[in-house]
PDB file of C-alpha atoms in Angstrom:
ATOM      1  CA  UNK P 546     107.118  64.813 126.108  1.00 46.00           C
ATOM      2  CA  UNK P 547     105.616  68.273 125.713  1.00 78.00           C
ATOM      3  CA  UNK P 548     102.931  68.872 123.112  1.00 88.00           C
ATOM      4  CA  UNK P 549     103.884  71.060 120.172  1.00 93.00           C
ATOM      5  CA  UNK P 550     101.338  73.385 118.566  1.00 96.00           C
ATOM      6  CA  UNK P 551      99.810  72.412 115.222  1.00 97.00           C
ATOM      7  CA  UNK P 552      98.593  75.651 113.687  1.00 97.00           C
ATOM      8  CA  UNK P 553      98.185  74.158 110.225  1.00 97.00           C
ATOM      9  CA  UNK P 554      95.581  71.709 111.489  1.00 97.00           C
ATOM     10  CA  UNK P 555      94.032  74.420 113.651  1.00 98.00           C
ATOM     11  CA  UNK P 556      93.554  76.599 110.564  1.00 98.00           C
ATOM     12  CA  UNK P 557      91.997  73.708 108.634  1.00 97.00           C
ATOM     13  CA  UNK P 558      89.622  72.956 111.510  1.00 97.00           C
ATOM     14  CA  UNK P 559      88.615  76.613 111.710  1.00 98.00           C
ATOM     15  CA  UNK P 560      87.881  76.716 107.974  1.00 97.00           C
ATOM     16  CA  UNK P 561      85.743  73.584 108.215  1.00 97.00           C
ATOM     17  CA  UNK P 562      83.784  74.980 111.147  1.00 97.00           C
ATOM     18  CA  UNK P 563      83.312  78.302 109.354  1.00 97.00           C
ATOM     19  CA  UNK P 564      81.922  76.568 106.256  1.00 97.00           C
ATOM     20  CA  UNK P 565      79.452  74.639 108.404  1.00 97.00           C
ATOM     21  CA  UNK P 566      78.295  77.823 110.107  1.00 97.00           C
ATOM     22  CA  UNK P 567      77.842  79.491 106.718  1.00 97.00           C
ATOM     23  CA  UNK P 568      75.552  76.609 105.734  1.00 97.00           C
ATOM     24  CA  UNK P 569      73.654  76.945 109.008  1.00 97.00           C
ATOM     25  CA  UNK P 570      73.149  80.662 108.379  1.00 97.00           C
ATOM     26  CA  UNK P 571      71.517  79.860 105.046  1.00 97.00           C
ATOM     27  CA  UNK P 572      69.301  77.351 106.848  1.00 97.00           C
ATOM     28  CA  UNK P 573      68.363  80.017 109.378  1.00 97.00           C
ATOM     29  CA  UNK P 574      67.421  82.438 106.608  1.00 97.00           C
ATOM     30  CA  UNK P 575      65.347  79.792 104.833  1.00 96.00           C
ATOM     31  CA  UNK P 576      63.483  79.014 108.062  1.00 95.00           C
ATOM     32  CA  UNK P 577      62.383  82.615 108.533  1.00 96.00           C
ATOM     33  CA  UNK P 578      65.363  84.278 110.185  1.00 96.00           C
ATOM     34  CA  UNK P 579      66.359  84.898 113.818  1.00 95.00           C
ATOM     35  CA  UNK P 580      62.930  86.013 115.050  1.00 95.00           C
ATOM     36  CA  UNK P 581      61.383  82.714 114.039  1.00 94.00           C
ATOM     37  CA  UNK P 582      64.317  80.583 115.225  1.00 95.00           C
ATOM     38  CA  UNK P 583      65.883  82.256 118.231  1.00 96.00           C
ATOM     39  CA  UNK P 584      67.551  79.149 119.652  1.00 95.00           C
ATOM     40  CA  UNK P 585      69.306  78.394 116.370  1.00 96.00           C
ATOM     41  CA  UNK P 586      70.252  82.049 115.905  1.00 97.00           C
ATOM     42  CA  UNK P 587      71.772  82.189 119.391  1.00 97.00           C
ATOM     43  CA  UNK P 588      73.788  79.012 118.886  1.00 97.00           C
ATOM     44  CA  UNK P 589      75.047  80.138 115.479  1.00 97.00           C
ATOM     45  CA  UNK P 590      76.104  83.520 116.864  1.00 97.00           C
ATOM     46  CA  UNK P 591      77.905  81.885 119.788  1.00 97.00           C
ATOM     47  CA  UNK P 592      79.781  79.423 117.585  1.00 98.00           C
ATOM     48  CA  UNK P 593      80.570  82.013 114.899  1.00 98.00           C
ATOM     49  CA  UNK P 594      82.103  84.333 117.501  1.00 97.00           C
ATOM     50  CA  UNK P 595      84.305  81.524 118.823  1.00 98.00           C
ATOM     51  CA  UNK P 596      85.388  80.603 115.292  1.00 98.00           C
ATOM     52  CA  UNK P 597      86.430  84.167 114.482  1.00 97.00           C
ATOM     53  CA  UNK P 598      88.277  84.420 117.798  1.00 97.00           C
ATOM     54  CA  UNK P 599      90.141  81.228 116.897  1.00 98.00           C
ATOM     55  CA  UNK P 600      90.972  82.652 113.480  1.00 97.00           C
ATOM     56  CA  UNK P 601      92.247  85.838 115.077  1.00 95.00           C
ATOM     57  CA  UNK P 602      94.467  83.801 117.395  1.00 96.00           C
ATOM     58  CA  UNK P 603      96.336  82.135 114.526  1.00 97.00           C
ATOM     59  CA  UNK P 604      98.595  85.153 114.058  1.00 96.00           C
ATOM     60  CA  UNK P 605      99.256  85.250 117.795  1.00 96.00           C
ATOM     61  CA  UNK P 606      99.913  81.512 117.822  1.00 97.00           C
ATOM     62  CA  UNK P 607     102.667  81.871 115.240  1.00 97.00           C
ATOM     63  CA  UNK P 608     104.757  83.980 117.635  1.00 96.00           C
ATOM     64  CA  UNK P 609     105.960  81.104 119.812  1.00 95.00           C
ATOM     65  CA  UNK P 610     105.313  77.697 121.366  1.00 95.00           C
ATOM     66  CA  UNK P 611     103.262  78.931 124.317  1.00 95.00           C
ATOM     67  CA  UNK P 612     101.236  81.202 122.062  1.00 96.00           C
ATOM     68  CA  UNK P 613     100.680  78.347 119.625  1.00 97.00           C
ATOM     69  CA  UNK P 614      99.510  75.965 122.323  1.00 96.00           C
ATOM     70  CA  UNK P 615      97.090  78.549 123.713  1.00 97.00           C
ATOM     71  CA  UNK P 616      95.697  78.983 120.204  1.00 97.00           C
ATOM     72  CA  UNK P 617      95.304  75.236 119.706  1.00 98.00           C
ATOM     73  CA  UNK P 618      93.661  74.805 123.109  1.00 97.00           C
ATOM     74  CA  UNK P 619      91.119  77.528 122.370  1.00 98.00           C
ATOM     75  CA  UNK P 620      90.413  76.133 118.902  1.00 98.00           C
ATOM     76  CA  UNK P 621      89.897  72.625 120.274  1.00 98.00           C
ATOM     77  CA  UNK P 622      87.494  73.974 122.877  1.00 98.00           C
ATOM     78  CA  UNK P 623      85.649  75.877 120.149  1.00 98.00           C
ATOM     79  CA  UNK P 624      85.118  72.642 118.216  1.00 97.00           C
ATOM     80  CA  UNK P 625      83.982  70.800 121.337  1.00 97.00           C
ATOM     81  CA  UNK P 626      81.430  73.514 122.088  1.00 97.00           C
ATOM     82  CA  UNK P 627      80.278  73.544 118.459  1.00 97.00           C
ATOM     83  CA  UNK P 628      79.673  69.794 118.506  1.00 96.00           C
ATOM     84  CA  UNK P 629      77.809  69.969 121.826  1.00 95.00           C
ATOM     85  CA  UNK P 630      75.421  72.532 120.330  1.00 95.00           C
ATOM     86  CA  UNK P 631      75.020  70.594 117.097  1.00 95.00           C
ATOM     87  CA  UNK P 632      74.457  67.003 118.259  1.00 93.00           C
ATOM     88  CA  UNK P 633      70.741  66.229 118.334  1.00 93.00           C
ATOM     89  CA  UNK P 634      69.917  69.366 116.365  1.00 94.00           C
ATOM     90  CA  UNK P 635      71.479  68.447 113.033  1.00 94.00           C
ATOM     91  CA  UNK P 636      68.242  68.950 111.114  1.00 93.00           C
ATOM     92  CA  UNK P 637      67.663  72.299 112.782  1.00 95.00           C
ATOM     93  CA  UNK P 638      71.146  73.437 111.744  1.00 96.00           C
ATOM     94  CA  UNK P 639      70.911  71.837 108.313  1.00 96.00           C
ATOM     95  CA  UNK P 640      74.481  70.526 108.477  1.00 95.00           C
ATOM     96  CA  UNK P 641      76.150  67.130 108.687  1.00 91.00           C
ATOM     97  CA  UNK P 642      78.082  66.835 111.987  1.00 88.00           C
ATOM     98  CA  UNK P 643      80.453  64.322 110.400  1.00 90.00           C
ATOM     99  CA  UNK P 644      82.140  67.321 108.802  1.00 90.00           C
ATOM    100  CA  UNK P 645      83.957  67.810 112.097  1.00 92.00           C
ATOM    101  CA  UNK P 646      85.031  64.177 112.430  1.00 93.00           C
ATOM    102  CA  UNK P 647      88.426  65.022 110.944  1.00 92.00           C
ATOM    103  CA  UNK P 648      89.038  67.290 113.944  1.00 96.00           C
ATOM    104  CA  UNK P 649      88.750  64.429 116.444  1.00 96.00           C
ATOM    105  CA  UNK P 650      92.464  63.803 116.941  1.00 96.00           C
ATOM    106  CA  UNK P 651      93.174  67.533 117.152  1.00 97.00           C
ATOM    107  CA  UNK P 652      90.504  68.043 119.817  1.00 97.00           C
ATOM    108  CA  UNK P 653      91.664  64.971 121.728  1.00 97.00           C
ATOM    109  CA  UNK P 654      95.233  66.266 121.803  1.00 97.00           C
ATOM    110  CA  UNK P 655      94.548  69.862 122.784  1.00 97.00           C
ATOM    111  CA  UNK P 656      91.727  69.205 125.265  1.00 97.00           C
ATOM    112  CA  UNK P 657      93.718  66.552 127.109  1.00 96.00           C
ATOM    113  CA  UNK P 658      93.602  67.485 130.828  1.00 96.00           C
ATOM    114  CA  UNK P 659      97.348  67.231 131.401  1.00 94.00           C
ATOM    115  CA  UNK P 660      98.011  69.476 128.410  1.00 95.00           C
ATOM    116  CA  UNK P 661      95.561  72.106 129.643  1.00 95.00           C
ATOM    117  CA  UNK P 662      97.037  71.892 133.139  1.00 94.00           C
ATOM    118  CA  UNK P 663     100.472  72.583 131.669  1.00 92.00           C
ATOM    119  CA  UNK P 664      99.162  75.897 130.313  1.00 93.00           C
ATOM    120  CA  UNK P 665      97.527  76.980 133.550  1.00 89.00           C
ATOM    121  CA  UNK P 666     100.696  78.335 135.145  1.00 83.00           C
ATOM    122  CA  UNK P 667     102.052  79.983 132.000  1.00 83.00           C
ATOM    123  CA  UNK P 668     101.430  83.643 131.327  1.00 82.00           C
ATOM    124  CA  UNK P 669     100.742  83.980 127.630  1.00 87.00           C
ATOM    125  CA  UNK P 670     103.138  86.573 126.170  1.00 90.00           C
ATOM    126  CA  UNK P 671     101.184  89.659 125.160  1.00 88.00           C
ATOM    127  CA  UNK P 672     103.616  91.204 122.672  1.00 91.00           C
ATOM    128  CA  UNK P 673     102.532  94.730 123.525  1.00 88.00           C
ATOM    129  CA  UNK P 674     104.362  97.836 122.389  1.00 88.00           C
ATOM    130  CA  UNK P 675     105.777 100.273 124.943  1.00 90.00           C
ATOM    131  CA  UNK P 676     102.682 102.486 124.843  1.00 86.00           C
ATOM    132  CA  UNK P 677     100.337  99.604 125.566  1.00 89.00           C
ATOM    133  CA  UNK P 678     102.656  98.237 128.247  1.00 92.00           C
ATOM    134  CA  UNK P 679     102.251 101.596 129.982  1.00 92.00           C
ATOM    135  CA  UNK P 680      98.454 101.292 129.726  1.00 90.00           C
ATOM    136  CA  UNK P 681      98.659  97.795 131.168  1.00 93.00           C
ATOM    137  CA  UNK P 682     100.897  98.816 134.067  1.00 94.00           C
ATOM    138  CA  UNK P 683      98.800 101.888 134.893  1.00 94.00           C
ATOM    139  CA  UNK P 684      95.462 100.105 135.060  1.00 95.00           C
ATOM    140  CA  UNK P 685      96.844  96.975 136.701  1.00 95.00           C
ATOM    141  CA  UNK P 686      98.401  99.085 139.442  1.00 96.00           C
ATOM    142  CA  UNK P 687      95.194 101.054 140.002  1.00 96.00           C
ATOM    143  CA  UNK P 688      93.154  97.863 140.109  1.00 96.00           C
ATOM    144  CA  UNK P 689      95.446  96.243 142.664  1.00 96.00           C
ATOM    145  CA  UNK P 690      95.812  99.290 144.917  1.00 96.00           C
ATOM    146  CA  UNK P 691      92.351 100.881 144.782  1.00 96.00           C
ATOM    147  CA  UNK P 692      89.749  98.445 143.431  1.00 96.00           C
ATOM    148  CA  UNK P 693      90.736  95.005 144.722  1.00 96.00           C
ATOM    149  CA  UNK P 694      90.792  95.941 148.444  1.00 96.00           C
ATOM    150  CA  UNK P 695      87.180  97.179 148.223  1.00 95.00           C
ATOM    151  CA  UNK P 696      85.690  94.741 145.729  1.00 95.00           C
ATOM    152  CA  UNK P 697      84.553  91.975 148.078  1.00 95.00           C
ATOM    153  CA  UNK P 698      82.809  94.376 150.463  1.00 94.00           C
ATOM    154  CA  UNK P 699      80.912  96.046 147.616  1.00 93.00           C
ATOM    155  CA  UNK P 700      79.864  92.697 146.142  1.00 92.00           C
ATOM    156  CA  UNK P 701      78.781  91.144 149.437  1.00 94.00           C
ATOM    157  CA  UNK P 702      76.825  94.175 150.599  1.00 93.00           C
ATOM    158  CA  UNK P 703      75.480  95.232 147.202  1.00 93.00           C
ATOM    159  CA  UNK P 704      77.127  98.590 147.717  1.00 92.00           C
ATOM    160  CA  UNK P 705      77.616 101.501 145.372  1.00 92.00           C
ATOM    161  CA  UNK P 706      80.846 101.964 143.474  1.00 92.00           C
ATOM    162  CA  UNK P 707      83.152 103.831 145.884  1.00 93.00           C
ATOM    163  CA  UNK P 708      83.758 107.454 145.007  1.00 94.00           C
ATOM    164  CA  UNK P 709      87.528 107.061 145.131  1.00 95.00           C
ATOM    165  CA  UNK P 710      87.272 104.387 142.432  1.00 94.00           C
ATOM    166  CA  UNK P 711      85.239 106.653 140.149  1.00 92.00           C
ATOM    167  CA  UNK P 712      87.423 109.692 140.813  1.00 94.00           C
ATOM    168  CA  UNK P 713      90.605 107.680 140.417  1.00 94.00           C
ATOM    169  CA  UNK P 714      89.537 106.189 137.095  1.00 91.00           C
ATOM    170  CA  UNK P 715      88.589 109.642 135.852  1.00 89.00           C
ATOM    171  CA  UNK P 716      91.989 110.969 136.887  1.00 91.00           C
ATOM    172  CA  UNK P 717      93.890 108.352 134.868  1.00 90.00           C
ATOM    173  CA  UNK P 718      91.670 108.901 131.835  1.00 85.00           C
ATOM    174  CA  UNK P 719      89.625 105.709 131.924  1.00 84.00           C
ATOM    175  CA  UNK P 720      86.420 107.431 130.851  1.00 83.00           C
ATOM    176  CA  UNK P 721      88.024 109.183 127.899  1.00 78.00           C
ATOM    177  CA  UNK P 722      89.671 106.301 126.075  1.00 77.00           C
ATOM    178  CA  UNK P 723      87.215 106.548 123.172  1.00 74.00           C
ATOM    179  CA  UNK P 724      86.601 110.295 123.344  1.00 73.00           C
ATOM    180  CA  UNK P 725      88.337 112.122 120.451  1.00 68.00           C
ATOM    181  CA  UNK P 726      91.278 114.317 121.432  1.00 72.00           C
ATOM    182  CA  UNK P 727      89.485 117.409 120.120  1.00 76.00           C
ATOM    183  CA  UNK P 728      86.962 116.886 122.916  1.00 69.00           C
ATOM    184  CA  UNK P 729      89.691 116.465 125.541  1.00 71.00           C
ATOM    185  CA  UNK P 730      89.721 112.682 125.292  1.00 65.00           C
ATOM    186  CA  UNK P 731      92.531 110.313 124.369  1.00 68.00           C
ATOM    187  CA  UNK P 732      91.312 108.772 121.128  1.00 67.00           C
ATOM    188  CA  UNK P 733      93.296 109.544 118.003  1.00 68.00           C
ATOM    189  CA  UNK P 734      91.456 106.942 115.938  1.00 68.00           C
ATOM    190  CA  UNK P 735      92.750 103.711 114.460  1.00 65.00           C
ATOM    191  CA  UNK P 736      92.979 100.220 115.901  1.00 63.00           C
ATOM    192  CA  UNK P 737      95.173 101.411 118.755  1.00 64.00           C
ATOM    193  CA  UNK P 738      92.301 102.957 120.652  1.00 69.00           C
ATOM    194  CA  UNK P 739      90.451  99.645 120.669  1.00 77.00           C
ATOM    195  CA  UNK P 740      93.519  97.853 121.969  1.00 83.00           C
ATOM    196  CA  UNK P 741      93.993 100.388 124.761  1.00 84.00           C
ATOM    197  CA  UNK P 742      90.367  99.988 125.783  1.00 85.00           C
ATOM    198  CA  UNK P 743      90.622  96.194 125.786  1.00 87.00           C
ATOM    199  CA  UNK P 744      93.809  96.252 127.869  1.00 91.00           C
ATOM    200  CA  UNK P 745      92.357  98.711 130.377  1.00 91.00           C
ATOM    201  CA  UNK P 746      89.148  96.701 130.720  1.00 91.00           C
ATOM    202  CA  UNK P 747      91.065  93.459 131.153  1.00 92.00           C
ATOM    203  CA  UNK P 748      93.337  94.853 133.851  1.00 94.00           C
ATOM    204  CA  UNK P 749      90.484  96.443 135.800  1.00 94.00           C
ATOM    205  CA  UNK P 750      88.479  93.222 135.534  1.00 94.00           C
ATOM    206  CA  UNK P 751      91.443  91.395 137.043  1.00 93.00           C
ATOM    207  CA  UNK P 752      90.686  93.382 140.205  1.00 95.00           C
ATOM    208  CA  UNK P 753      86.879  93.325 139.918  1.00 94.00           C
ATOM    209  CA  UNK P 754      84.377  92.969 137.116  1.00 91.00           C
ATOM    210  CA  UNK P 755      81.608  94.790 138.978  1.00 90.00           C
ATOM    211  CA  UNK P 756      83.420  97.926 140.131  1.00 91.00           C
ATOM    212  CA  UNK P 757      86.314  97.729 137.695  1.00 91.00           C
ATOM    213  CA  UNK P 758      86.049  96.282 134.213  1.00 87.00           C
ATOM    214  CA  UNK P 759      82.340  96.797 133.618  1.00 86.00           C
ATOM    215  CA  UNK P 760      82.483 100.323 135.024  1.00 83.00           C
ATOM    216  CA  UNK P 761      84.456 101.702 132.092  1.00 80.00           C
ATOM    217  CA  UNK P 762      82.588  99.776 129.394  1.00 77.00           C
ATOM    218  CA  UNK P 763      79.454 101.887 129.891  1.00 74.00           C
ATOM    219  CA  UNK P 764      81.010 105.188 128.776  1.00 70.00           C
ATOM    220  CA  UNK P 765      82.871 103.308 126.035  1.00 69.00           C
ATOM    221  CA  UNK P 766      79.595 102.018 124.587  1.00 70.00           C
ATOM    222  CA  UNK P 767      77.926 105.411 124.931  1.00 66.00           C
ATOM    223  CA  UNK P 768      80.826 107.262 123.319  1.00 68.00           C
ATOM    224  CA  UNK P 769      80.943 104.942 120.329  1.00 65.00           C
ATOM    225  CA  UNK P 770      77.170 105.189 119.932  1.00 61.00           C
ATOM    226  CA  UNK P 771      77.456 108.962 119.722  1.00 61.00           C
TER     227      UNK P 771
END
């Protein structure tokens, strides 16, 4: 029998984890802040990011069974990671780990190896609009045709990014995704520009992180800083 998603429990688990992190943040402040407690600060930041990602996935999970199961699997993994960081450091965190005991059955269900294996060969529906589908197709095609054939050689020989990769990305507008249109870029503001950047980065990373995905994040960071 296939496992059905349980988004109601996922949401409850996320809320419990969030409340525990909020308590830990107050503990961190009382102990002198991040500079005085870097290990705790790092763990809190890591867990908090995973919690908010889980929360963001709830809307996606409501779109269908596959989407829901992906959401539950990620949430269960978030809880497992949270517990692994918390056990043995309860006093440091200032929280009671038993607060997550109610999530045991949920984690057991959605971290079960056979369940996770059943998701491995399923492409999670992306629910992209036509404009973003075009972004996806453009960057996926470039990654497959131009980046992927050269990636292994560059990695193994610590080579420079090939000029045809740089020139090709410039030609399809990769370095102008966050540049405002009044400066000859493609950004018109709004959440859409972030989505386009995420999709482009993901598709280029599919071909290579080193000479693909990470290559366009540098100008993105610089542009937003300016």
